[in-house]
Amino acid sequence: MQLQIQVPFPLLKEAMQLHLAGADATKAAAVAGGIALRSLIKTGKLASAAAGQGGQGEVQAVGVAAVNKLLVAIEDVIKKTVKNVLEKAKEKIDEARASKRTVQQ
């Protein structure tokens, strides 16, 4: 039986799929939370609700913090991906050099 989850934001759904595909749980949660908060702030749902109570600045501060966390999480994922790709490329280059040396000897 497959679990079906209804997610209101398309980017949040994508982040959840990455998480379910085996991404680091902490990073996936940070990305999903950041995307959800950004979506709410961007559409004005939180800002308009808080504006009546004089809290629009606080909502914007929360939005900035969420976006910063999101960017840090994305940066970490990109760094890990680049590192893994470079390590694999180095291994292949070393293998090719080693086989070339054995052929020349």
mmCIF file of C-alpha atoms in Angstrom:
data_model
loop_
_atom_site.group_PDB
_atom_site.id
_atom_site.type_symbol
_atom_site.label_atom_id
_atom_site.label_comp_id
_atom_site.label_asym_id
_atom_site.label_seq_id
_atom_site.Cartn_x
_atom_site.Cartn_y
_atom_site.Cartn_z
ATOM 1 C CA MET A 1 0.000 0.000 0.000
ATOM 2 C CA GLN A 2 1.422 3.345 -1.045
ATOM 3 C CA LEU A 3 0.948 6.397 1.156
ATOM 4 C CA GLN A 4 -0.596 9.364 -0.645
ATOM 5 C CA ILE A 5 0.159 12.777 0.820
ATOM 6 C CA GLN A 6 -1.725 15.883 -0.263
ATOM 7 C CA VAL A 7 0.647 18.851 -0.358
ATOM 8 C CA PRO A 8 -0.661 22.369 -1.073
ATOM 9 C CA PHE A 9 2.554 23.758 -2.554
ATOM 10 C CA PRO A 10 4.199 22.204 -5.636
ATOM 11 C CA LEU A 11 7.749 23.022 -4.492
ATOM 12 C CA LEU A 12 7.052 21.564 -1.072
ATOM 13 C CA LYS A 13 5.875 18.393 -2.795
ATOM 14 C CA GLU A 14 9.157 18.277 -4.739
ATOM 15 C CA ALA A 15 11.160 18.702 -1.535
ATOM 16 C CA MET A 16 9.210 15.876 0.075
ATOM 17 C CA GLN A 17 9.928 13.641 -2.919
ATOM 18 C CA LEU A 18 13.641 14.383 -2.534
ATOM 19 C CA HIS A 19 13.372 13.480 1.128
ATOM 20 C CA LEU A 20 11.586 10.229 0.356
ATOM 21 C CA ALA A 21 14.239 9.460 -2.269
ATOM 22 C CA GLY A 22 16.846 9.322 0.485
ATOM 23 C CA ALA A 23 18.023 12.897 0.919
ATOM 24 C CA ASP A 24 19.331 13.978 4.318
ATOM 25 C CA ALA A 25 16.264 14.299 6.574
ATOM 26 C CA THR A 26 17.381 17.504 8.270
ATOM 27 C CA LYS A 27 18.175 19.242 4.997
ATOM 28 C CA ALA A 28 14.959 18.036 3.371
ATOM 29 C CA ALA A 29 12.925 19.332 6.306
ATOM 30 C CA ALA A 30 14.704 22.695 6.194
ATOM 31 C CA VAL A 31 14.109 22.982 2.465
ATOM 32 C CA ALA A 32 10.457 21.983 2.758
ATOM 33 C CA GLY A 33 9.841 24.380 5.643
ATOM 34 C CA GLY A 34 11.621 27.214 3.883
ATOM 35 C CA ILE A 35 9.656 26.674 0.708
ATOM 36 C CA ALA A 36 6.356 26.542 2.574
ATOM 37 C CA LEU A 37 7.075 29.728 4.532
ATOM 38 C CA ARG A 38 8.312 31.502 1.428
ATOM 39 C CA SER A 39 5.143 30.538 -0.430
ATOM 40 C CA LEU A 40 2.920 31.795 2.378
ATOM 41 C CA ILE A 41 4.817 35.057 2.667
ATOM 42 C CA LYS A 42 5.047 35.581 -1.090
ATOM 43 C CA THR A 43 1.294 35.150 -1.561
ATOM 44 C CA GLY A 44 0.729 37.549 1.329
ATOM 45 C CA LYS A 45 -1.323 35.157 3.456
ATOM 46 C CA LEU A 46 0.833 35.626 6.545
ATOM 47 C CA ALA A 47 1.660 39.261 5.890
ATOM 48 C CA SER A 48 -1.949 40.319 5.400
ATOM 49 C CA ALA A 49 -3.053 38.491 8.541
ATOM 50 C CA ALA A 50 -0.259 40.036 10.590
ATOM 51 C CA ALA A 51 -0.643 43.545 9.137
ATOM 52 C CA GLY A 52 -3.908 44.062 10.990
ATOM 53 C CA GLN A 53 -2.129 43.359 14.262
ATOM 54 C CA GLY A 54 0.956 45.423 13.435
ATOM 55 C CA GLY A 55 3.195 42.418 12.860
ATOM 56 C CA GLN A 56 4.045 42.698 9.188
ATOM 57 C CA GLY A 57 7.724 43.418 9.962
ATOM 58 C CA GLU A 58 7.983 40.282 12.074
ATOM 59 C CA VAL A 59 6.484 38.197 9.282
ATOM 60 C CA GLN A 60 8.999 39.612 6.837
ATOM 61 C CA ALA A 61 11.838 38.823 9.259
ATOM 62 C CA VAL A 62 10.621 35.238 9.551
ATOM 63 C CA GLY A 63 10.457 35.060 5.773
ATOM 64 C CA VAL A 64 14.015 36.321 5.396
ATOM 65 C CA ALA A 65 15.247 33.812 7.978
ATOM 66 C CA ALA A 66 13.409 30.976 6.220
ATOM 67 C CA VAL A 67 14.835 31.910 2.835
ATOM 68 C CA ASN A 68 18.342 32.123 4.323
ATOM 69 C CA LYS A 69 17.969 28.644 5.830
ATOM 70 C CA LEU A 70 16.694 27.382 2.507
ATOM 71 C CA LEU A 71 19.681 28.829 0.652
ATOM 72 C CA VAL A 72 22.132 27.313 3.141
ATOM 73 C CA ALA A 73 20.469 23.901 2.773
ATOM 74 C CA ILE A 74 20.567 24.135 -1.015
ATOM 75 C CA GLU A 75 24.209 25.245 -0.905
ATOM 76 C CA ASP A 76 25.106 22.214 1.237
ATOM 77 C CA VAL A 77 23.354 19.855 -1.167
ATOM 78 C CA ILE A 78 25.148 21.410 -4.149
ATOM 79 C CA LYS A 79 28.531 21.175 -2.385
ATOM 80 C CA LYS A 80 27.989 17.490 -1.579
ATOM 81 C CA THR A 81 26.878 16.748 -5.129
ATOM 82 C CA VAL A 82 29.866 18.526 -6.697
ATOM 83 C CA LYS A 83 32.237 16.787 -4.280
ATOM 84 C CA ASN A 84 30.806 13.361 -5.166
ATOM 85 C CA VAL A 85 30.983 14.031 -8.906
ATOM 86 C CA LEU A 86 34.577 15.267 -8.673
ATOM 87 C CA GLU A 87 35.589 12.215 -6.613
ATOM 88 C CA LYS A 88 34.061 9.869 -9.196
ATOM 89 C CA ALA A 89 35.739 11.757 -12.038
ATOM 90 C CA LYS A 90 39.095 11.570 -10.239
ATOM 91 C CA GLU A 91 38.684 7.809 -9.755
ATOM 92 C CA LYS A 92 37.958 7.321 -13.462
ATOM 93 C CA ILE A 93 40.925 9.493 -14.471
ATOM 94 C CA ASP A 94 43.224 7.567 -12.114
ATOM 95 C CA GLU A 95 41.966 4.251 -13.546
ATOM 96 C CA ALA A 96 42.600 5.459 -17.091
ATOM 97 C CA ARG A 97 46.109 6.635 -16.199
ATOM 98 C CA ALA A 98 46.904 3.344 -14.461
ATOM 99 C CA SER A 99 45.744 1.267 -17.422
ATOM 100 C CA LYS A 100 47.735 3.495 -19.804
ATOM 101 C CA ARG A 101 50.898 2.938 -17.712
ATOM 102 C CA THR A 102 50.490 -0.838 -17.762
ATOM 103 C CA VAL A 103 50.037 -0.823 -21.543
ATOM 104 C CA GLN A 104 53.178 1.300 -22.052
ATOM 105 C CA GLN A 105 55.337 -0.960 -19.860
#
